[in-house]
Amino acid sequence: MIQLDKSTQRIAAIDWLRGIVMILMALDHTSWFFNTNRIFADSVLLYETGDLFAADQFLTRWITHICAPTFVFLAGTSIAISNIQRREQGISNSVIDRELLLRGAFIALLDLCVFSLASGKFILQVLYAIGISMMLMVPLQRLGARVVFFLAALILAGSELLLTALWQPGGEVPLWLALTFAPVFGETYTVLYPALPWLAIMMLGWVFGERLMSRQPGLWPLERLLMVSGLSALVLFVLIRSIDGYGNLFMHLGGNTVVHWLHISKYPPSIAYIALELGLMAIIFALLIRLESAKAVISHNGPILVFGQTALFFYLAHFGVLAALRLVLEHGGLEQTYWITLLVLIILYPICRIYRSLKWHYPQSLLRFL
């Protein structure tokens, strides 16, 4: 059974998983800043048929694919857990809804303002998708877990059908479609994370959070639920890639190597991508819950836990660290990418610990939005 940290009202397995994601994300973004041969071809818009990839470069990029789906899924899980805990404390639904709306708006505006200003054009990335999804979760959670799960499955399964009818990769994309389903890499604006597929992932995470907090008797243990769900998702991935039709979002098999099988669409997320990454996430999550249930020694200052408990702050701060390091370090290959990633994590660890202490000491301050 998952253990709740009495002092912080947090679940260690969730923070561990989020911390692992932060470390992998730092690797990907360090590669973006410093790796001269970085691969970025996770979409039909970015890939030329027949392109060959160096296996080490491809796998360095691929292992970070789990980051965004896991982060968004856990955001949904955290919303469900937090809302239930706050209701038990006597906080009204209107206050809870207002806080969620404000936090979602704040996170979305970080992309619209901070990152767009730094990029010199409007750019909507994962923070836009998370923020908008949080705001939409306010009315959606009123529908109940079963309806939310059905709607999430409908969005994920039907997105490709909609895009096939409305989207020509490389052609003109209306703004409403760019904001909701289809990515755009333009000169005036870029949308990497159209909101609705990622909203569906957050909805799944919210449903899981409701299940995690449920006190109904006779339910499957969480480890079994996650393991069965994860293995089922991986089977679905294998089926989709084997059939090589619907579910790949135009990123069809170019061969029968491991690289070809794992080269799937993230922009926008295909069913194959979501099944693979959420499947792997669920299995890792189950193992972490088992580790927590075994009452393993939990260091409250362990780097993975600290990074997981300060995830949004880590996300913002690591860009500042990378920008500073780029002033003094040169581009290089994978070896340099990995050791610079380690340097980034070493720099961020004490900063994140200080931030965590401040946030816990002043729980009603503006720091709560991070």
Tab-separated table of C-alpha atoms in Angstrom:
chain	number	residue	atom	x	y	z
A	1	MET	CA	0.000	0.000	0.000
A	2	ILE	CA	1.167	3.545	-0.778
A	3	GLN	CA	2.362	5.442	2.276
A	4	LEU	CA	1.436	9.090	2.834
A	5	ASP	CA	4.189	11.267	4.235
A	6	LYS	CA	2.529	12.757	7.328
A	7	SER	CA	4.700	15.859	7.395
A	8	THR	CA	4.257	16.871	3.786
A	9	GLN	CA	1.086	15.039	2.684
A	10	ARG	CA	2.975	13.627	-0.304
A	11	ILE	CA	3.344	10.137	-1.744
A	12	ALA	CA	6.978	9.119	-2.198
A	13	ALA	CA	6.434	6.870	-5.248
A	14	ILE	CA	4.858	9.760	-7.174
A	15	ASP	CA	7.705	12.093	-6.287
A	16	TRP	CA	10.311	9.464	-7.169
A	17	LEU	CA	8.717	8.945	-10.570
A	18	ARG	CA	8.482	12.681	-11.161
A	19	GLY	CA	12.115	13.093	-10.068
A	20	ILE	CA	13.281	10.448	-12.546
A	21	VAL	CA	11.404	12.308	-15.258
A	22	MET	CA	13.088	15.588	-14.309
A	23	ILE	CA	16.538	14.024	-14.598
A	24	LEU	CA	15.760	12.580	-18.033
A	25	MET	CA	14.281	15.903	-19.132
A	26	ALA	CA	17.476	17.670	-18.060
A	27	LEU	CA	19.419	15.231	-20.241
A	28	ASP	CA	17.225	15.994	-23.252
A	29	HIS	CA	17.465	19.752	-22.844
A	30	THR	CA	21.215	19.601	-22.213
A	31	SER	CA	21.449	17.695	-25.477
A	32	TRP	CA	19.408	20.470	-27.106
A	33	PHE	CA	21.833	23.115	-25.800
A	34	PHE	CA	25.153	21.293	-26.302
A	35	ASN	CA	24.861	18.190	-28.513
A	36	THR	CA	25.937	19.019	-32.059
A	37	ASN	CA	24.398	15.808	-33.437
A	38	ARG	CA	21.140	15.808	-31.458
A	39	ILE	CA	18.252	14.019	-33.139
A	40	PHE	CA	14.906	15.826	-33.236
A	41	ALA	CA	12.710	13.918	-35.669
A	42	ASP	CA	9.739	12.785	-33.581
A	43	SER	CA	7.083	13.926	-36.055
A	44	VAL	CA	6.172	13.526	-39.691
A	45	LEU	CA	6.870	17.280	-39.887
A	46	LEU	CA	10.477	16.775	-38.811
A	47	TYR	CA	11.437	13.512	-40.489
A	48	GLU	CA	12.466	12.775	-44.052
A	49	THR	CA	11.700	9.197	-45.057
A	50	GLY	CA	14.894	7.215	-45.290
A	51	ASP	CA	16.904	9.296	-42.824
A	52	LEU	CA	19.324	7.150	-40.844
A	53	PHE	CA	20.021	7.702	-37.137
A	54	ALA	CA	23.052	6.854	-35.038
A	55	ALA	CA	21.749	4.398	-32.440
A	56	ASP	CA	23.374	6.138	-29.451
A	57	GLN	CA	22.000	9.540	-30.472
A	58	PHE	CA	18.553	8.108	-31.165
A	59	LEU	CA	18.335	6.217	-27.877
A	60	THR	CA	19.516	9.264	-25.914
A	61	ARG	CA	16.567	11.146	-27.371
A	62	TRP	CA	14.176	8.196	-27.067
A	63	ILE	CA	14.691	7.527	-23.351
A	64	THR	CA	13.421	11.056	-22.687
A	65	HIS	CA	10.138	10.446	-24.522
A	66	ILE	CA	8.643	9.203	-21.267
A	67	CYS	CA	9.011	12.629	-19.652
A	68	ALA	CA	6.071	14.642	-20.997
A	69	PRO	CA	3.399	11.897	-20.781
A	70	THR	CA	4.490	10.986	-17.259
A	71	PHE	CA	4.620	14.590	-16.087
A	72	VAL	CA	1.168	15.345	-17.509
A	73	PHE	CA	-0.315	12.082	-16.177
A	74	LEU	CA	1.063	12.756	-12.696
A	75	ALA	CA	-0.253	16.316	-12.826
A	76	GLY	CA	-3.724	14.821	-13.227
A	77	THR	CA	-3.063	12.349	-10.420
A	78	SER	CA	-1.902	15.151	-8.131
A	79	ILE	CA	-5.008	17.215	-8.893
A	80	ALA	CA	-7.241	14.337	-7.793
A	81	ILE	CA	-5.227	13.621	-4.634
A	82	SER	CA	-4.969	17.282	-3.644
A	83	ASN	CA	-8.666	17.958	-4.218
A	84	ILE	CA	-9.742	14.983	-2.106
A	85	GLN	CA	-7.355	15.892	0.715
A	86	ARG	CA	-8.488	19.521	0.719
A	87	ARG	CA	-12.164	18.573	0.784
A	88	GLU	CA	-11.436	16.369	3.792
A	89	GLN	CA	-9.921	19.458	5.441
A	90	GLY	CA	-13.213	21.294	4.918
A	91	ILE	CA	-12.133	23.507	2.007
A	92	SER	CA	-15.021	24.298	-0.334
A	93	ASN	CA	-15.167	23.222	-3.972
A	94	SER	CA	-15.309	26.846	-5.109
A	95	VAL	CA	-11.983	27.628	-3.411
A	96	ILE	CA	-10.398	24.444	-4.810
A	97	ASP	CA	-11.651	25.275	-8.318
A	98	ARG	CA	-10.390	28.844	-8.136
A	99	GLU	CA	-6.930	27.702	-7.053
A	100	LEU	CA	-6.765	25.185	-9.902
A	101	LEU	CA	-7.878	27.790	-12.445
A	102	LEU	CA	-5.302	30.292	-11.207
A	103	ARG	CA	-2.489	27.758	-11.194
A	104	GLY	CA	-3.397	26.527	-14.664
A	105	ALA	CA	-3.526	30.064	-16.027
A	106	PHE	CA	-0.186	30.903	-14.399
A	107	ILE	CA	1.514	27.826	-15.894
A	108	ALA	CA	0.087	28.438	-19.380
A	109	LEU	CA	1.176	32.086	-19.266
A	110	LEU	CA	4.753	31.020	-18.578
A	111	ASP	CA	4.873	29.665	-22.136
A	112	LEU	CA	2.950	32.590	-23.604
A	113	CYS	CA	5.093	35.214	-21.882
A	114	VAL	CA	8.436	33.988	-20.556
A	115	PHE	CA	9.404	31.319	-23.098
A	116	SER	CA	7.836	33.118	-26.048
A	117	LEU	CA	9.781	36.266	-25.138
A	118	ALA	CA	13.006	34.272	-24.902
A	119	SER	CA	12.306	32.585	-28.259
A	120	GLY	CA	11.425	35.770	-30.136
A	121	LYS	CA	8.071	34.357	-31.250
A	122	PHE	CA	5.001	32.780	-29.715
A	123	ILE	CA	5.872	29.228	-28.727
A	124	LEU	CA	3.483	26.870	-26.974
A	125	GLN	CA	5.153	23.906	-25.338
A	126	VAL	CA	4.366	21.532	-22.503
A	127	LEU	CA	3.525	24.283	-19.979
A	128	TYR	CA	0.790	25.575	-22.287
A	129	ALA	CA	-0.696	22.089	-22.567
A	130	ILE	CA	-0.486	21.497	-18.806
A	131	GLY	CA	-1.926	24.884	-17.889
A	132	ILE	CA	-4.865	24.711	-20.283
A	133	SER	CA	-5.543	21.118	-19.250
A	134	MET	CA	-5.601	22.083	-15.560
A	135	MET	CA	-8.151	24.775	-16.274
A	136	LEU	CA	-10.322	22.362	-18.263
A	137	MET	CA	-10.140	19.806	-15.462
A	138	VAL	CA	-12.245	22.130	-13.293
A	139	PRO	CA	-15.491	21.334	-15.137
A	140	LEU	CA	-14.419	17.888	-16.368
A	141	GLN	CA	-13.901	16.417	-12.892
A	142	ARG	CA	-17.564	17.104	-12.142
A	143	LEU	CA	-18.442	14.358	-14.645
A	144	GLY	CA	-17.048	11.529	-12.512
A	145	ALA	CA	-14.241	9.056	-13.097
A	146	ARG	CA	-16.021	6.747	-15.559
A	147	VAL	CA	-17.135	9.536	-17.884
A	148	VAL	CA	-13.726	11.227	-17.720
A	149	PHE	CA	-11.986	7.943	-18.560
A	150	PHE	CA	-14.326	7.351	-21.522
A	151	LEU	CA	-13.793	10.883	-22.858
A	152	ALA	CA	-10.012	10.555	-22.509
A	153	ALA	CA	-10.035	7.270	-24.422
A	154	LEU	CA	-12.262	8.826	-27.095
A	155	ILE	CA	-9.899	11.778	-27.572
A	156	LEU	CA	-6.812	9.567	-27.769
A	157	ALA	CA	-8.381	7.013	-30.098
A	158	GLY	CA	-10.131	9.547	-32.318
A	159	SER	CA	-7.479	12.241	-32.711
A	160	GLU	CA	-5.875	10.586	-35.716
A	161	LEU	CA	-9.236	10.212	-37.450
A	162	LEU	CA	-9.866	13.927	-36.993
A	163	LEU	CA	-6.384	14.874	-38.127
A	164	THR	CA	-6.587	12.647	-41.183
A	165	ALA	CA	-9.700	14.555	-42.237
A	166	LEU	CA	-8.525	18.077	-41.365
A	167	TRP	CA	-4.721	18.097	-41.401
A	168	GLN	CA	-2.261	17.880	-44.236
A	169	PRO	CA	1.238	17.621	-42.709
A	170	GLY	CA	3.267	20.563	-43.942
A	171	GLY	CA	0.209	22.471	-45.120
A	172	GLU	CA	-1.614	25.447	-43.668
A	173	VAL	CA	-3.043	24.825	-40.205
A	174	PRO	CA	-5.838	27.013	-38.816
A	175	LEU	CA	-5.088	28.455	-35.406
A	176	TRP	CA	-7.917	26.567	-33.680
A	177	LEU	CA	-6.535	23.251	-34.925
A	178	ALA	CA	-2.984	24.171	-33.927
A	179	LEU	CA	-4.117	24.992	-30.397
A	180	THR	CA	-6.083	21.767	-30.041
A	181	PHE	CA	-4.713	18.889	-32.119
A	182	ALA	CA	-2.080	19.658	-34.797
A	183	PRO	CA	1.482	20.905	-34.191
A	184	VAL	CA	2.845	23.875	-36.120
A	185	PHE	CA	6.479	24.836	-36.715
A	186	GLY	CA	6.096	28.339	-38.130
A	187	GLU	CA	8.071	31.549	-38.408
A	188	THR	CA	5.611	33.606	-36.353
A	189	TYR	CA	4.487	30.949	-33.879
A	190	THR	CA	5.179	27.342	-32.953
A	191	VAL	CA	2.837	24.890	-31.248
A	192	LEU	CA	4.679	21.791	-30.082
A	193	TYR	CA	2.002	20.597	-27.670
A	194	PRO	CA	-1.556	21.067	-28.975
A	195	ALA	CA	-3.690	20.861	-25.874
A	196	LEU	CA	-6.337	18.170	-26.290
A	197	PRO	CA	-4.256	14.969	-26.609
A	198	TRP	CA	-2.316	16.046	-23.517
A	199	LEU	CA	-5.553	16.921	-21.743
A	200	ALA	CA	-6.638	13.325	-22.344
A	201	ILE	CA	-3.455	12.066	-20.675
A	202	MET	CA	-4.087	14.357	-17.705
A	203	MET	CA	-7.648	13.016	-17.522
A	204	LEU	CA	-6.287	9.467	-17.298
A	205	GLY	CA	-3.970	10.595	-14.518
A	206	TRP	CA	-6.888	12.191	-12.681
A	207	VAL	CA	-8.894	8.962	-12.942
A	208	PHE	CA	-5.930	7.071	-11.501
A	209	GLY	CA	-5.668	9.602	-8.674
A	210	GLU	CA	-9.338	9.069	-7.846
A	211	ARG	CA	-8.712	5.320	-7.795
A	212	LEU	CA	-5.587	5.742	-5.669
A	213	MET	CA	-7.552	7.618	-3.014
A	214	SER	CA	-10.589	5.345	-3.188
A	215	ARG	CA	-11.543	3.466	-0.052
A	216	GLN	CA	-13.914	1.061	-1.784
A	217	PRO	CA	-13.379	-2.572	-0.749
A	218	GLY	CA	-12.521	-5.295	-3.233
A	219	LEU	CA	-10.475	-3.173	-5.647
A	220	TRP	CA	-7.290	-4.491	-7.227
A	221	PRO	CA	-4.054	-3.506	-5.461
A	222	LEU	CA	-2.476	-0.513	-7.185
A	223	GLU	CA	0.673	-2.416	-8.115
A	224	ARG	CA	-1.375	-5.065	-9.945
A	225	LEU	CA	-3.567	-2.464	-11.646
A	226	LEU	CA	-0.535	-0.535	-12.890
A	227	MET	CA	1.383	-3.631	-13.970
A	228	VAL	CA	-1.550	-5.113	-15.907
A	229	SER	CA	-2.370	-1.740	-17.463
A	230	GLY	CA	1.265	-1.178	-18.398
A	231	LEU	CA	1.719	-4.592	-19.996
A	232	SER	CA	-1.594	-4.209	-21.861
A	233	ALA	CA	-0.457	-0.833	-23.203
A	234	LEU	CA	2.809	-2.357	-24.427
A	235	VAL	CA	0.887	-5.130	-26.202
A	236	LEU	CA	-1.239	-2.426	-27.857
A	237	PHE	CA	1.929	-0.657	-28.969
A	238	VAL	CA	3.297	-3.842	-30.545
A	239	LEU	CA	-0.002	-4.469	-32.342
A	240	ILE	CA	-0.190	-0.928	-33.707
A	241	ARG	CA	3.381	-0.989	-34.973
A	242	SER	CA	2.942	-4.495	-36.421
A	243	ILE	CA	-0.182	-3.539	-38.363
A	244	ASP	CA	1.554	-0.262	-39.345
A	245	GLY	CA	-1.660	1.592	-40.074
A	246	TYR	CA	-3.969	3.628	-37.895
A	247	GLY	CA	-2.413	4.782	-34.656
A	248	ASN	CA	0.988	5.800	-36.031
A	249	LEU	CA	0.106	9.336	-37.214
A	250	PHE	CA	1.892	8.905	-40.548
A	251	MET	CA	5.105	7.683	-38.848
A	252	HIS	CA	5.082	4.211	-40.366
A	253	LEU	CA	7.738	1.547	-39.982
A	254	GLY	CA	10.708	2.246	-42.222
A	255	GLY	CA	12.358	-1.064	-41.422
A	256	ASN	CA	12.489	-3.820	-38.849
A	257	THR	CA	15.213	-2.583	-36.504
A	258	VAL	CA	14.706	-1.481	-32.894
A	259	VAL	CA	15.248	2.128	-33.959
A	260	HIS	CA	12.541	1.874	-36.621
A	261	TRP	CA	10.086	0.397	-34.131
A	262	LEU	CA	10.762	3.077	-31.553
A	263	HIS	CA	10.713	5.977	-34.009
A	264	ILE	CA	7.159	7.191	-33.386
A	265	SER	CA	5.267	10.471	-33.418
A	266	LYS	CA	5.416	12.693	-30.347
A	267	TYR	CA	4.311	15.862	-32.185
A	268	PRO	CA	1.401	15.247	-32.074
A	269	PRO	CA	1.330	12.178	-29.795
A	270	SER	CA	0.219	9.081	-31.683
A	271	ILE	CA	-1.601	6.161	-30.093
A	272	ALA	CA	1.601	4.139	-30.491
A	273	TYR	CA	3.597	6.794	-28.626
A	274	ILE	CA	1.070	7.121	-25.813
A	275	ALA	CA	0.688	3.347	-25.415
A	276	LEU	CA	4.448	2.804	-25.254
A	277	GLU	CA	5.278	5.658	-22.901
A	278	LEU	CA	2.328	5.296	-20.525
A	279	GLY	CA	2.874	1.535	-20.547
A	280	LEU	CA	6.493	1.933	-19.488
A	281	MET	CA	5.482	4.586	-16.948
A	282	ALA	CA	2.867	2.311	-15.376
A	283	ILE	CA	5.356	-0.543	-14.952
A	284	ILE	CA	7.986	1.744	-13.407
A	285	PHE	CA	5.316	3.284	-11.170
A	286	ALA	CA	4.257	-0.179	-9.968
A	287	LEU	CA	7.852	-1.030	-9.099
A	288	LEU	CA	8.279	2.223	-7.187
A	289	ILE	CA	5.093	1.581	-5.215
A	290	ARG	CA	6.415	-1.868	-4.369
A	291	LEU	CA	9.675	-0.265	-3.215
A	292	GLU	CA	7.758	2.169	-1.035
A	293	SER	CA	5.535	-0.587	0.323
A	294	ALA	CA	8.615	-2.559	1.313
A	295	LYS	CA	9.345	0.303	3.715
A	296	ALA	CA	12.667	0.961	2.111
A	297	VAL	CA	14.658	3.739	3.694
A	298	ILE	CA	13.383	7.016	2.249
A	299	SER	CA	15.853	9.865	2.429
A	300	HIS	CA	13.854	13.075	2.512
A	301	ASN	CA	16.830	14.841	0.967
A	302	GLY	CA	17.605	12.296	-1.745
A	303	PRO	CA	18.166	14.034	-5.101
A	304	ILE	CA	15.424	12.136	-6.943
A	305	LEU	CA	12.868	12.942	-4.242
A	306	VAL	CA	13.930	16.588	-4.044
A	307	PHE	CA	13.712	17.040	-7.815
A	308	GLY	CA	10.318	15.325	-7.850
A	309	GLN	CA	8.970	17.577	-5.107
A	310	THR	CA	10.118	20.732	-6.902
A	311	ALA	CA	9.346	19.676	-10.470
A	312	LEU	CA	7.963	22.899	-11.961
A	313	PHE	CA	10.610	25.013	-10.242
A	314	PHE	CA	13.254	22.568	-11.513
A	315	TYR	CA	11.833	22.912	-15.038
A	316	LEU	CA	12.178	26.694	-14.987
A	317	ALA	CA	15.505	26.816	-13.151
A	318	HIS	CA	17.301	24.278	-15.313
A	319	PHE	CA	16.870	26.480	-18.387
A	320	GLY	CA	18.611	29.300	-16.538
A	321	VAL	CA	21.471	27.007	-15.555
A	322	LEU	CA	21.824	25.708	-19.119
A	323	ALA	CA	21.811	29.240	-20.537
A	324	ALA	CA	24.544	30.268	-18.094
A	325	LEU	CA	26.654	27.200	-18.855
A	326	ARG	CA	26.365	27.835	-22.575
A	327	LEU	CA	28.286	31.073	-22.028
A	328	VAL	CA	31.338	29.182	-20.811
A	329	LEU	CA	31.075	25.686	-22.323
A	330	GLU	CA	31.265	24.621	-25.939
A	331	HIS	CA	29.096	22.290	-27.984
A	332	GLY	CA	30.251	18.695	-28.250
A	333	GLY	CA	29.089	15.123	-28.559
A	334	LEU	CA	27.200	12.721	-26.345
A	335	GLU	CA	29.965	12.322	-23.777
A	336	GLN	CA	29.971	16.073	-23.153
A	337	THR	CA	26.179	16.100	-23.058
A	338	TYR	CA	26.095	13.532	-20.281
A	339	TRP	CA	28.702	15.145	-18.058
A	340	ILE	CA	27.120	18.593	-18.485
A	341	THR	CA	23.785	17.034	-17.478
A	342	LEU	CA	25.450	15.762	-14.301
A	343	LEU	CA	26.847	19.241	-13.677
A	344	VAL	CA	23.377	20.777	-14.129
A	345	LEU	CA	21.898	18.350	-11.595
A	346	ILE	CA	24.682	19.061	-9.078
A	347	ILE	CA	24.058	22.806	-9.396
A	348	LEU	CA	20.286	22.461	-9.129
A	349	TYR	CA	20.173	20.125	-6.138
A	350	PRO	CA	20.931	22.676	-3.377
A	351	ILE	CA	18.837	25.318	-5.141
A	352	CYS	CA	15.834	22.972	-5.265
A	353	ARG	CA	16.296	22.035	-1.595
A	354	ILE	CA	16.244	25.691	-0.594
A	355	TYR	CA	13.172	26.339	-2.722
A	356	ARG	CA	11.392	23.298	-1.254
A	357	SER	CA	12.061	24.524	2.288
A	358	LEU	CA	10.726	27.977	1.460
A	359	LYS	CA	7.626	26.584	-0.233
A	360	TRP	CA	6.813	24.327	2.712
A	361	HIS	CA	7.528	27.109	5.209
A	362	TYR	CA	5.243	29.558	3.369
A	363	PRO	CA	2.497	27.299	1.948
A	364	GLN	CA	0.109	30.175	1.125
A	365	SER	CA	2.655	32.321	-0.689
A	366	LEU	CA	2.946	32.704	-4.455
A	367	LEU	CA	5.483	29.881	-4.336
A	368	ARG	CA	2.567	27.423	-4.222
A	369	PHE	CA	2.002	28.004	-7.953
A	370	LEU	CA	5.404	26.399	-8.650
